[in-house]
Amino acid sequence: MNSAYATDGQYIHPSILNADFMRIGEELDRISSADSVHVDVMDNHFVPNLTFGAAMVEQIVERSPIPVDAHLMIEDADRQAPVFAEAGASSVTFHLEAAAAPIRLARELRRKNTAVGVALRPATPVEPLLDVIGEFDMLLVMTVEPGFGGQSFLETMLPKIRRARAAISESNLQVSIQVDGGVSRETIERCAEAGANVFVAGSAIYRAHDAAAEISALRDLAAAHGAHHNGH
């Protein structure tokens, strides 16, 4: 089973949504010490915001010094998600709420040599996924409502992360857990303790004077608090 993320590592994925789009090349270079760049694709239907399409993702892939982690907050994922794999994204995450046949879609994406993530909105329970979690490389637990920047971290998502990590460990699966929303030095430790190992950070990194130093600080905090969950 291909996996872009070994579950015994801590991965930092800066969100490009917080970058200066007039200087996108330089903004990508600023985060070159991160593990992937997180690209939020929004269609103004699944979420009330519009960002990039596949053509822009393809350009980011070509310019980026690090892999592209595409998070699709879009309707009709079954039809749309494969297009982003073809655009060169190293991992493609679609929302469970937007997929009619998520397992079939995951297998189709895998055939296109991309790692596959499945995302859950805060109010979507994780339990229905747990029996089939091995079909995915990564579970994304949204820690804010998708589609709006600058929201504060939802503490209530930590038990959801814990339950997912316990189920993954119990089944001896190599599945990463990603958190996205309000992740910063103040919140990353709790996410790592709960069992997350891939962290999307937006303004925390792009607003920092030294993005590389912030990436390093976040990675160290996650590593210090997440080690006991891994290696199952």
mmCIF file of C-alpha atoms in Angstrom:
data_model
loop_
_atom_site.group_PDB
_atom_site.id
_atom_site.type_symbol
_atom_site.label_atom_id
_atom_site.label_comp_id
_atom_site.label_asym_id
_atom_site.label_seq_id
_atom_site.Cartn_x
_atom_site.Cartn_y
_atom_site.Cartn_z
ATOM 1 C CA MET A 1 0.000 0.000 0.000
ATOM 2 C CA ASN A 2 1.622 3.254 -1.084
ATOM 3 C CA SER A 3 1.758 5.957 1.537
ATOM 4 C CA ALA A 4 3.264 9.391 1.106
ATOM 5 C CA TYR A 5 3.622 9.756 4.853
ATOM 6 C CA ALA A 6 5.258 7.289 7.181
ATOM 7 C CA THR A 7 3.092 7.377 10.284
ATOM 8 C CA ASP A 8 6.137 7.549 12.547
ATOM 9 C CA GLY A 9 7.037 11.041 11.323
ATOM 10 C CA GLN A 10 5.652 14.508 12.006
ATOM 11 C CA TYR A 11 4.826 16.468 8.872
ATOM 12 C CA ILE A 12 4.235 20.188 8.445
ATOM 13 C CA HIS A 13 2.132 21.357 5.488
ATOM 14 C CA PRO A 14 1.880 25.158 5.213
ATOM 15 C CA SER A 15 -1.368 26.314 3.626
ATOM 16 C CA ILE A 16 -0.773 28.423 0.551
ATOM 17 C CA LEU A 17 -4.127 30.125 1.097
ATOM 18 C CA ASN A 18 -2.211 32.469 3.405
ATOM 19 C CA ALA A 19 0.484 33.328 0.847
ATOM 20 C CA ASP A 20 0.863 36.488 -1.241
ATOM 21 C CA PHE A 21 -0.423 35.363 -4.652
ATOM 22 C CA MET A 22 1.326 38.143 -6.513
ATOM 23 C CA ARG A 23 4.640 36.544 -5.451
ATOM 24 C CA ILE A 24 3.672 32.879 -5.499
ATOM 25 C CA GLY A 25 7.079 31.550 -6.574
ATOM 26 C CA GLU A 26 8.904 33.301 -3.744
ATOM 27 C CA GLU A 27 6.172 32.290 -1.309
ATOM 28 C CA LEU A 28 6.700 28.635 -2.261
ATOM 29 C CA ASP A 29 10.459 28.998 -1.792
ATOM 30 C CA ARG A 30 9.894 30.478 1.688
ATOM 31 C CA ILE A 31 8.388 27.159 2.852
ATOM 32 C CA SER A 32 10.840 24.823 1.100
ATOM 33 C CA SER A 33 11.822 23.227 4.436
ATOM 34 C CA ALA A 34 8.243 21.995 4.971
ATOM 35 C CA ASP A 35 7.122 18.498 3.929
ATOM 36 C CA SER A 36 4.400 19.517 1.468
ATOM 37 C CA VAL A 37 2.472 22.599 0.469
ATOM 38 C CA HIS A 38 -1.231 22.380 1.338
ATOM 39 C CA VAL A 39 -3.388 23.726 -1.491
ATOM 40 C CA ASP A 40 -7.030 24.411 -0.588
ATOM 41 C CA VAL A 41 -9.272 23.933 -3.605
ATOM 42 C CA MET A 42 -12.708 25.522 -3.078
ATOM 43 C CA ASP A 43 -15.526 25.636 -5.622
ATOM 44 C CA ASN A 44 -17.958 28.139 -4.025
ATOM 45 C CA HIS A 45 -20.518 25.314 -3.730
ATOM 46 C CA PHE A 46 -19.246 22.816 -1.146
ATOM 47 C CA VAL A 47 -17.881 25.825 0.763
ATOM 48 C CA PRO A 48 -18.767 29.511 0.254
ATOM 49 C CA ASN A 49 -15.401 30.491 -1.158
ATOM 50 C CA LEU A 50 -13.611 30.138 -4.480
ATOM 51 C CA THR A 51 -9.884 29.486 -4.828
ATOM 52 C CA PHE A 52 -7.978 27.481 -7.455
ATOM 53 C CA GLY A 53 -8.789 25.013 -10.173
ATOM 54 C CA ALA A 54 -6.698 22.166 -11.529
ATOM 55 C CA ALA A 55 -4.767 24.426 -13.934
ATOM 56 C CA MET A 56 -3.494 26.554 -11.036
ATOM 57 C CA VAL A 57 -2.623 23.427 -9.042
ATOM 58 C CA GLU A 58 -0.628 22.158 -12.020
ATOM 59 C CA GLN A 59 1.327 25.437 -12.092
ATOM 60 C CA ILE A 60 1.997 25.224 -8.349
ATOM 61 C CA VAL A 61 3.205 21.618 -8.786
ATOM 62 C CA GLU A 62 5.619 22.737 -11.526
ATOM 63 C CA ARG A 63 6.996 25.634 -9.451
ATOM 64 C CA SER A 64 6.994 24.159 -5.950
ATOM 65 C CA PRO A 65 10.239 22.858 -4.399
ATOM 66 C CA ILE A 66 8.160 20.448 -2.249
ATOM 67 C CA PRO A 67 5.248 18.063 -2.979
ATOM 68 C CA VAL A 68 1.691 19.373 -3.301
ATOM 69 C CA ASP A 69 -1.018 18.191 -0.899
ATOM 70 C CA ALA A 70 -4.352 19.117 -2.533
ATOM 71 C CA HIS A 71 -7.354 19.433 -0.201
ATOM 72 C CA LEU A 72 -10.514 19.423 -2.311
ATOM 73 C CA MET A 73 -13.395 21.294 -0.671
ATOM 74 C CA ILE A 74 -15.506 20.725 -3.748
ATOM 75 C CA GLU A 75 -18.710 19.003 -4.751
ATOM 76 C CA ASP A 76 -18.803 15.953 -7.039
ATOM 77 C CA ALA A 77 -15.476 14.617 -5.797
ATOM 78 C CA ASP A 78 -16.003 11.315 -7.650
ATOM 79 C CA ARG A 79 -15.688 13.123 -10.987
ATOM 80 C CA GLN A 80 -13.396 16.008 -10.006
ATOM 81 C CA ALA A 81 -10.750 14.503 -7.707
ATOM 82 C CA PRO A 82 -8.938 12.425 -10.385
ATOM 83 C CA VAL A 83 -8.278 15.641 -12.351
ATOM 84 C CA PHE A 84 -6.108 16.905 -9.458
ATOM 85 C CA ALA A 85 -4.135 13.651 -9.390
ATOM 86 C CA GLU A 86 -3.519 14.151 -13.118
ATOM 87 C CA ALA A 87 -2.403 17.738 -12.376
ATOM 88 C CA GLY A 88 0.484 16.245 -10.399
ATOM 89 C CA ALA A 89 -0.586 16.562 -6.769
ATOM 90 C CA SER A 90 1.367 14.100 -4.586
ATOM 91 C CA SER A 91 -1.654 13.627 -2.348
ATOM 92 C CA VAL A 92 -5.311 14.326 -3.029
ATOM 93 C CA THR A 93 -7.791 14.640 -0.156
ATOM 94 C CA PHE A 94 -11.510 14.703 -0.900
ATOM 95 C CA HIS A 95 -14.373 15.224 1.541
ATOM 96 C CA LEU A 96 -16.381 12.187 2.567
ATOM 97 C CA GLU A 97 -19.495 14.392 2.425
ATOM 98 C CA ALA A 98 -18.840 15.140 -1.284
ATOM 99 C CA ALA A 99 -18.172 11.581 -2.505
ATOM 100 C CA ALA A 100 -20.868 9.124 -3.558
ATOM 101 C CA ALA A 101 -18.457 6.158 -3.730
ATOM 102 C CA PRO A 102 -15.419 7.041 -1.572
ATOM 103 C CA ILE A 103 -13.722 3.633 -1.681
ATOM 104 C CA ARG A 104 -14.021 3.359 -5.440
ATOM 105 C CA LEU A 105 -12.659 6.908 -5.724
ATOM 106 C CA ALA A 106 -9.746 6.159 -3.375
ATOM 107 C CA ARG A 107 -8.759 3.169 -5.512
ATOM 108 C CA GLU A 108 -9.007 5.213 -8.702
ATOM 109 C CA LEU A 109 -6.739 7.906 -7.215
ATOM 110 C CA ARG A 110 -4.234 5.267 -6.070
ATOM 111 C CA ARG A 111 -4.062 3.949 -9.636
ATOM 112 C CA LYS A 112 -2.941 7.447 -10.623
ATOM 113 C CA ASN A 113 -0.021 7.126 -8.171
ATOM 114 C CA THR A 114 -1.211 9.681 -5.666
ATOM 115 C CA ALA A 115 -1.613 9.273 -1.929
ATOM 116 C CA VAL A 116 -5.273 9.475 -0.918
ATOM 117 C CA GLY A 117 -6.800 11.404 1.943
ATOM 118 C CA VAL A 118 -10.393 11.526 3.143
ATOM 119 C CA ALA A 119 -11.581 14.633 4.993
ATOM 120 C CA LEU A 120 -14.338 15.133 7.552
ATOM 121 C CA ARG A 121 -16.096 18.360 8.442
ATOM 122 C CA PRO A 122 -16.298 19.003 12.192
ATOM 123 C CA ALA A 123 -19.892 17.714 12.497
ATOM 124 C CA THR A 124 -19.238 14.530 10.470
ATOM 125 C CA PRO A 125 -18.584 11.506 12.726
ATOM 126 C CA VAL A 126 -15.508 9.372 12.105
ATOM 127 C CA GLU A 127 -17.121 6.059 13.134
ATOM 128 C CA PRO A 128 -18.643 5.123 9.726
ATOM 129 C CA LEU A 129 -15.154 5.328 8.200
ATOM 130 C CA LEU A 130 -13.303 3.224 10.733
ATOM 131 C CA ASP A 131 -14.113 -0.139 9.142
ATOM 132 C CA VAL A 132 -12.671 1.016 5.801
ATOM 133 C CA ILE A 133 -9.944 3.391 7.010
ATOM 134 C CA GLY A 134 -7.239 1.166 5.482
ATOM 135 C CA GLU A 135 -8.444 2.213 2.014
ATOM 136 C CA PHE A 136 -6.907 5.643 2.619
ATOM 137 C CA ASP A 137 -3.385 6.883 3.311
ATOM 138 C CA MET A 138 -4.612 9.761 5.414
ATOM 139 C CA LEU A 139 -7.621 10.932 7.392
ATOM 140 C CA LEU A 140 -8.078 14.714 7.579
ATOM 141 C CA VAL A 141 -9.971 15.846 10.673
ATOM 142 C CA MET A 142 -11.025 19.450 10.078
ATOM 143 C CA THR A 143 -10.495 21.450 13.268
ATOM 144 C CA VAL A 144 -12.490 24.410 11.899
ATOM 145 C CA GLU A 145 -15.399 24.616 9.437
ATOM 146 C CA PRO A 146 -13.880 24.372 5.949
ATOM 147 C CA GLY A 147 -14.041 27.383 3.668
ATOM 148 C CA PHE A 148 -13.365 30.258 6.017
ATOM 149 C CA GLY A 149 -9.923 31.479 7.063
ATOM 150 C CA GLY A 150 -8.931 32.715 10.485
ATOM 151 C CA GLN A 151 -11.288 30.623 12.624
ATOM 152 C CA SER A 152 -10.195 29.438 16.021
ATOM 153 C CA PHE A 153 -9.276 25.824 16.668
ATOM 154 C CA LEU A 154 -12.148 23.531 17.774
ATOM 155 C CA GLU A 155 -10.996 21.705 20.921
ATOM 156 C CA THR A 156 -13.995 19.393 20.540
ATOM 157 C CA MET A 157 -12.246 17.647 17.636
ATOM 158 C CA LEU A 158 -9.498 16.169 19.852
ATOM 159 C CA PRO A 159 -11.590 13.151 20.996
ATOM 160 C CA LYS A 160 -12.416 12.438 17.348
ATOM 161 C CA ILE A 161 -8.686 12.357 16.542
ATOM 162 C CA ARG A 162 -8.076 10.052 19.533
ATOM 163 C CA ARG A 163 -10.806 7.615 18.491
ATOM 164 C CA ALA A 164 -9.490 7.501 14.939
ATOM 165 C CA ARG A 165 -5.883 6.955 16.065
ATOM 166 C CA ALA A 166 -6.946 4.175 18.460
ATOM 167 C CA ALA A 167 -8.860 2.371 15.686
ATOM 168 C CA ILE A 168 -5.963 2.725 13.227
ATOM 169 C CA SER A 169 -3.440 1.437 15.780
ATOM 170 C CA GLU A 170 -5.703 -1.458 16.794
ATOM 171 C CA SER A 171 -5.885 -2.574 13.154
ATOM 172 C CA ASN A 172 -2.091 -2.174 12.710
ATOM 173 C CA LEU A 173 -2.646 0.165 9.769
ATOM 174 C CA GLN A 174 -0.281 2.808 8.439
ATOM 175 C CA VAL A 175 -2.723 5.704 8.116
ATOM 176 C CA SER A 176 -1.743 9.272 8.884
ATOM 177 C CA ILE A 177 -4.073 11.725 10.609
ATOM 178 C CA GLN A 178 -3.968 15.294 9.353
ATOM 179 C CA VAL A 179 -5.397 18.288 11.184
ATOM 180 C CA ASP A 180 -6.330 21.524 9.436
ATOM 181 C CA GLY A 181 -7.658 24.685 11.042
ATOM 182 C CA GLY A 182 -6.258 26.949 13.715
ATOM 183 C CA VAL A 183 -3.036 24.931 14.027
ATOM 184 C CA SER A 184 -0.284 26.961 15.714
ATOM 185 C CA ARG A 185 2.309 26.678 18.473
ATOM 186 C CA GLU A 186 -0.597 27.008 20.916
ATOM 187 C CA THR A 187 -2.575 24.031 19.546
ATOM 188 C CA ILE A 188 -0.160 21.647 17.777
ATOM 189 C CA GLU A 189 0.930 19.829 20.947
ATOM 190 C CA ARG A 190 -2.637 18.796 21.785
ATOM 191 C CA CYS A 191 -3.188 17.587 18.222
ATOM 192 C CA ALA A 192 -0.001 15.491 18.345
ATOM 193 C CA GLU A 193 -0.912 14.062 21.755
ATOM 194 C CA ALA A 194 -4.319 13.044 20.393
ATOM 195 C CA GLY A 195 -2.622 11.147 17.539
ATOM 196 C CA ALA A 196 -2.320 13.510 14.584
ATOM 197 C CA ASN A 197 0.974 13.468 12.678
ATOM 198 C CA VAL A 198 0.360 15.747 9.670
ATOM 199 C CA PHE A 199 -0.289 19.397 10.488
ATOM 200 C CA VAL A 200 -1.647 22.083 8.173
ATOM 201 C CA ALA A 201 -0.636 25.538 9.375
ATOM 202 C CA GLY A 202 -1.621 28.670 7.516
ATOM 203 C CA SER A 203 -1.228 32.084 9.076
ATOM 204 C CA ALA A 204 1.084 30.695 11.801
ATOM 205 C CA ILE A 205 3.740 30.087 9.128
ATOM 206 C CA TYR A 206 3.040 32.733 6.510
ATOM 207 C CA ARG A 207 2.724 35.553 9.050
ATOM 208 C CA ALA A 208 5.974 34.539 10.751
ATOM 209 C CA HIS A 209 9.002 36.723 10.052
ATOM 210 C CA ASP A 210 11.032 33.551 9.402
ATOM 211 C CA ALA A 211 8.849 30.836 7.875
ATOM 212 C CA ALA A 212 11.604 28.186 8.053
ATOM 213 C CA ALA A 213 12.111 28.810 11.788
ATOM 214 C CA GLU A 214 8.361 28.547 12.388
ATOM 215 C CA ILE A 215 8.152 25.261 10.432
ATOM 216 C CA SER A 216 11.032 23.894 12.504
ATOM 217 C CA ALA A 217 9.452 25.041 15.797
ATOM 218 C CA LEU A 218 6.104 23.451 14.917
ATOM 219 C CA ARG A 219 7.781 20.197 13.865
ATOM 220 C CA ASP A 220 9.743 20.057 17.139
ATOM 221 C CA LEU A 221 6.623 20.678 19.252
ATOM 222 C CA ALA A 222 4.734 17.943 17.387
ATOM 223 C CA ALA A 223 7.625 15.487 17.699
ATOM 224 C CA ALA A 224 7.960 16.103 21.434
ATOM 225 C CA HIS A 225 4.290 15.340 22.050
ATOM 226 C CA GLY A 226 3.457 12.759 19.416
ATOM 227 C CA ALA A 227 6.169 10.116 19.638
ATOM 228 C CA HIS A 228 4.330 7.739 21.979
ATOM 229 C CA HIS A 229 1.531 7.177 19.437
ATOM 230 C CA ASN A 230 3.684 5.986 16.603
ATOM 231 C CA GLY A 231 5.491 2.845 15.641
ATOM 232 C CA HIS A 232 2.406 0.622 16.039
#
